[in-house]
Tab-separated table of C-alpha atoms in Angstrom:
chain	number	residue	atom	x	y	z
A	3	UNK	CA	83.272	107.549	98.067
A	4	UNK	CA	83.815	107.317	94.347
A	5	UNK	CA	82.583	109.174	91.302
A	6	UNK	CA	83.195	107.826	87.813
A	7	UNK	CA	81.537	109.696	84.954
A	8	UNK	CA	81.146	108.765	81.311
A	9	UNK	CA	78.605	109.812	78.670
A	10	UNK	CA	75.406	107.793	78.564
A	11	UNK	CA	75.172	107.299	74.806
A	12	UNK	CA	77.167	107.883	71.625
A	13	UNK	CA	76.311	107.193	67.989
A	14	UNK	CA	78.751	106.882	65.101
A	15	UNK	CA	78.916	105.604	61.531
A	16	UNK	CA	80.558	102.386	60.429
A	17	UNK	CA	84.223	103.031	59.621
A	18	UNK	CA	84.409	106.173	61.753
A	19	UNK	CA	86.248	106.870	65.022
A	20	UNK	CA	84.626	107.368	68.418
A	21	UNK	CA	86.231	108.576	71.657
A	22	UNK	CA	84.608	107.708	74.980
A	23	UNK	CA	85.721	109.904	77.860
A	24	UNK	CA	85.840	108.900	81.506
A	25	UNK	CA	86.575	111.164	84.466
A	26	UNK	CA	87.069	109.812	87.953
A	27	UNK	CA	87.380	110.930	91.550
A	28	UNK	CA	88.111	107.944	93.758
A	29	UNK	CA	89.514	107.360	97.218
A	30	UNK	CA	92.461	105.475	95.717
A	31	UNK	CA	93.926	104.677	92.310
A	32	UNK	CA	95.657	101.470	91.305
A	33	UNK	CA	94.878	101.303	87.596
A	34	UNK	CA	92.031	101.906	85.136
A	35	UNK	CA	90.301	99.273	83.020
A	36	UNK	CA	87.969	99.442	80.039
A	37	UNK	CA	85.446	96.677	79.442
A	38	UNK	CA	83.006	96.000	76.603
A	39	UNK	CA	79.585	94.578	77.402
A	40	UNK	CA	77.115	93.427	74.756
A	41	UNK	CA	73.477	93.317	75.837
A	42	UNK	CA	72.791	90.245	77.941
A	43	UNK	CA	76.434	89.200	78.028
A	44	UNK	CA	79.387	89.364	80.400
A	45	UNK	CA	81.768	92.344	80.371
A	46	UNK	CA	84.953	91.496	78.456
A	47	UNK	CA	88.334	93.089	79.128
A	48	UNK	CA	89.601	95.604	76.564
A	49	UNK	CA	92.487	97.568	78.086
A	50	UNK	CA	94.403	98.543	81.211
A	51	UNK	CA	96.286	101.753	82.061
A	52	UNK	CA	98.222	102.435	85.243
A	53	UNK	CA	100.788	104.942	83.952
A	54	UNK	CA	100.060	108.140	82.027
A	55	UNK	CA	99.942	107.828	78.283
A	56	UNK	CA	98.446	105.878	75.444
A	57	UNK	CA	98.082	102.094	75.194
A	58	UNK	CA	97.260	100.761	71.727
A	59	UNK	CA	95.716	97.384	70.976
A	60	UNK	CA	94.656	97.009	67.376
A	61	UNK	CA	91.594	99.144	66.653
A	62	UNK	CA	91.249	100.087	70.322
A	63	UNK	CA	93.443	102.556	72.230
A	64	UNK	CA	93.164	103.854	75.782
A	65	UNK	CA	94.695	106.975	77.319
A	66	UNK	CA	95.249	107.943	80.942
A	67	UNK	CA	96.106	111.188	82.728
A	68	UNK	CA	96.327	110.545	86.464
A	69	UNK	CA	96.825	114.219	87.359
A	70	UNK	CA	93.561	115.093	85.576
A	71	UNK	CA	91.631	111.999	86.689
A	72	UNK	CA	90.835	111.359	83.051
A	73	UNK	CA	90.872	108.520	80.579
A	74	UNK	CA	89.480	107.879	77.135
A	75	UNK	CA	88.865	104.836	74.985
A	76	UNK	CA	89.335	105.341	71.251
A	77	UNK	CA	87.601	102.986	68.846
A	78	UNK	CA	88.840	103.201	65.261
A	79	UNK	CA	87.420	101.780	62.017
A	80	UNK	CA	84.105	101.132	63.708
A	81	UNK	CA	82.275	97.937	62.859
A	82	UNK	CA	78.647	97.015	63.490
A	83	UNK	CA	79.775	94.460	66.074
A	84	UNK	CA	81.271	97.310	68.152
A	85	UNK	CA	77.735	98.350	69.134
A	86	UNK	CA	77.816	97.688	72.884
A	87	UNK	CA	78.156	99.302	76.290
A	88	UNK	CA	81.679	100.400	77.261
A	89	UNK	CA	82.516	100.448	80.955
A	90	UNK	CA	85.258	102.489	82.597
A	91	UNK	CA	86.471	100.939	85.877
A	92	UNK	CA	88.978	102.180	88.452
A	93	UNK	CA	90.784	99.831	90.812
A	94	UNK	CA	90.751	101.794	94.057
A	95	UNK	CA	92.845	99.352	96.102
A	96	UNK	CA	93.911	95.708	96.147
A	97	UNK	CA	90.387	94.380	95.856
A	98	UNK	CA	87.811	96.989	94.815
A	99	UNK	CA	86.985	97.728	91.178
A	100	UNK	CA	84.556	100.656	90.801
A	101	UNK	CA	82.643	101.027	87.539
A	102	UNK	CA	81.045	103.923	85.743
A	103	UNK	CA	77.475	103.523	84.496
A	104	UNK	CA	78.693	102.692	80.997
A	105	UNK	CA	78.464	104.353	77.583
A	106	UNK	CA	76.164	102.761	75.017
A	107	UNK	CA	77.733	103.046	71.560
A	108	UNK	CA	75.497	102.549	68.534
A	109	UNK	CA	77.184	102.009	65.178
A	110	UNK	CA	75.060	102.855	62.142
A	111	UNK	CA	75.623	101.703	58.576
B	27	UNK	CA	91.006	77.083	79.177
B	28	UNK	CA	87.618	77.056	80.930
B	29	UNK	CA	86.102	80.459	81.517
B	30	UNK	CA	84.034	81.710	84.428
B	31	UNK	CA	80.720	79.901	84.719
B	32	UNK	CA	77.727	80.903	86.817
B	33	UNK	CA	74.530	79.114	87.790
B	34	UNK	CA	71.669	79.404	87.549
B	35	UNK	CA	71.206	81.668	84.540
B	36	UNK	CA	67.872	83.034	85.700
B	37	UNK	CA	66.042	82.869	89.011
B	38	UNK	CA	62.730	84.175	90.315
B	39	UNK	CA	62.170	84.597	94.049
B	40	UNK	CA	59.724	86.413	96.304
B	41	UNK	CA	60.382	88.983	98.994
B	42	UNK	CA	61.801	87.559	102.209
B	43	UNK	CA	63.226	84.429	100.607
B	44	UNK	CA	66.867	83.438	100.507
B	45	UNK	CA	68.981	82.692	97.418
B	46	UNK	CA	72.354	81.074	96.657
B	47	UNK	CA	74.213	81.839	93.448
B	48	UNK	CA	77.215	79.841	92.304
B	49	UNK	CA	80.387	80.622	90.396
B	50	UNK	CA	83.241	78.516	89.065
B	51	UNK	CA	86.375	80.549	88.481
B	52	UNK	CA	88.515	80.399	85.352
B	53	UNK	CA	91.231	77.772	85.576
B	54	UNK	CA	94.374	79.152	87.210
B	55	UNK	CA	92.470	81.951	88.959
B	56	UNK	CA	92.357	82.065	92.764
B	57	UNK	CA	90.453	85.296	93.403
B	58	UNK	CA	86.707	85.758	92.974
B	59	UNK	CA	84.739	89.009	93.103
B	60	UNK	CA	80.970	89.462	93.053
B	61	UNK	CA	79.094	92.388	91.545
B	62	UNK	CA	75.469	93.555	91.332
B	63	UNK	CA	74.449	95.215	88.071
B	64	UNK	CA	71.092	96.995	87.915
B	65	UNK	CA	69.572	97.694	84.520
B	66	UNK	CA	71.365	100.548	82.741
B	67	UNK	CA	74.050	100.789	85.419
B	68	UNK	CA	77.613	99.617	85.812
B	69	UNK	CA	78.457	96.685	88.089
B	70	UNK	CA	78.625	97.534	91.817
B	71	UNK	CA	81.275	95.720	93.894
B	72	UNK	CA	79.809	93.450	96.588
B	73	UNK	CA	82.892	91.634	97.920
B	74	UNK	CA	86.005	89.685	96.985
B	75	UNK	CA	87.286	86.318	98.145
B	76	UNK	CA	90.925	85.278	98.164
B	77	UNK	CA	92.251	82.077	99.723
B	78	UNK	CA	88.778	81.288	101.052
B	79	UNK	CA	88.576	84.548	103.038
B	80	UNK	CA	86.582	87.710	102.355
B	81	UNK	CA	89.312	90.308	101.836
B	82	UNK	CA	87.263	93.332	100.804
B	83	UNK	CA	83.649	94.454	100.789
B	84	UNK	CA	81.586	97.156	99.092
B	85	UNK	CA	78.609	99.048	100.448
B	86	UNK	CA	76.256	96.090	100.842
B	87	UNK	CA	74.451	94.984	104.038
B	88	UNK	CA	75.402	91.822	105.977
B	89	UNK	CA	72.508	89.865	104.455
B	90	UNK	CA	74.812	89.583	101.431
B	91	UNK	CA	77.365	86.917	102.325
B	92	UNK	CA	79.624	84.525	100.500
B	93	UNK	CA	81.970	81.591	100.543
B	94	UNK	CA	84.990	80.465	98.588
B	95	UNK	CA	85.918	76.796	98.397
B	96	UNK	CA	89.357	75.118	98.144
B	97	UNK	CA	88.895	74.758	94.367
B	98	UNK	CA	88.361	78.561	94.238
B	99	UNK	CA	84.705	78.297	93.271
B	100	UNK	CA	82.401	80.616	95.173
B	101	UNK	CA	78.852	81.206	96.362
B	102	UNK	CA	76.899	84.396	96.937
B	103	UNK	CA	74.084	84.137	99.478
B	104	UNK	CA	71.418	86.777	99.918
B	105	UNK	CA	68.953	86.564	102.816
B	106	UNK	CA	65.645	88.371	103.343
B	107	UNK	CA	65.346	89.297	99.676
B	108	UNK	CA	64.000	92.748	98.831
B	109	UNK	CA	62.505	94.054	95.591
B	110	UNK	CA	65.613	96.210	95.021
B	111	UNK	CA	67.752	93.065	94.928
B	112	UNK	CA	66.408	92.404	91.413
B	113	UNK	CA	69.514	92.668	89.227
B	114	UNK	CA	72.157	90.808	87.249
B	115	UNK	CA	74.722	89.256	89.597
B	116	UNK	CA	78.159	88.912	88.064
B	117	UNK	CA	81.074	86.859	89.254
B	118	UNK	CA	84.614	87.682	88.127
B	119	UNK	CA	87.835	85.780	88.712
B	120	UNK	CA	91.468	86.820	88.486
B	121	UNK	CA	94.971	85.663	89.386
B	122	UNK	CA	96.019	86.984	92.790
B	123	UNK	CA	94.954	90.348	94.132
B	124	UNK	CA	96.199	93.887	93.679
B	125	UNK	CA	97.877	93.101	90.377
B	126	UNK	CA	97.346	94.399	86.867
B	127	UNK	CA	95.645	91.142	85.915
B	128	UNK	CA	92.162	91.860	84.560
B	129	UNK	CA	89.088	90.286	86.072
B	130	UNK	CA	87.268	87.848	83.811
B	131	UNK	CA	83.495	87.841	84.117
B	132	UNK	CA	80.882	85.141	83.873
B	133	UNK	CA	77.601	85.694	82.043
B	134	UNK	CA	75.803	86.371	85.305
B	135	UNK	CA	72.648	85.261	87.070
B	136	UNK	CA	69.530	87.326	86.399
B	137	UNK	CA	67.621	87.501	89.711
B	138	UNK	CA	64.042	88.747	89.742
B	139	UNK	CA	62.214	89.423	93.021
B	140	UNK	CA	58.414	89.448	92.953
């Protein structure tokens, strides 16, 4: 089985920084993805980690520690358009991507 | 570059009926995965198709079946619909399998069972 945990909701102010944590216990590990999903829309790819460490892509960064089964997504310089659900997903093998329930981030002015 | 497209956008069915959902993969992508997303939950993996064969399946009963065609488009079929099948059904395509290539999602089909 698989267990992927992330907080249900987070709120932050425009211009601030928010860190979304994800812990996982899965039968296999072949990489970790973060997706953004606006209400009523498709999930869109944000980042991918397979080795330990930090990956930076503009305002978004993602970190992975395989020994701890832990990842985080860091959103900097928050904008109103960043209000969305953020999904942590673990690729367990060649075909299966397992998702957490998602973290709803609300950005306030 | 054409993205992943799904049809129909919305669908209403009654218990016991059968439904077929369709997905056209992004150009250059040969692998299609299907997911079920209940309200307030993350997507749950149903199965994946690669080279017209099902090459992996999640914890869904056999009444969930699929096809992939030579042009890499795909169908999801659900028989004997139940109320709990009400959800957003997402299709995602990618290049190959088991790589670091991300899956690209369509906007989904919202299925409601009455």
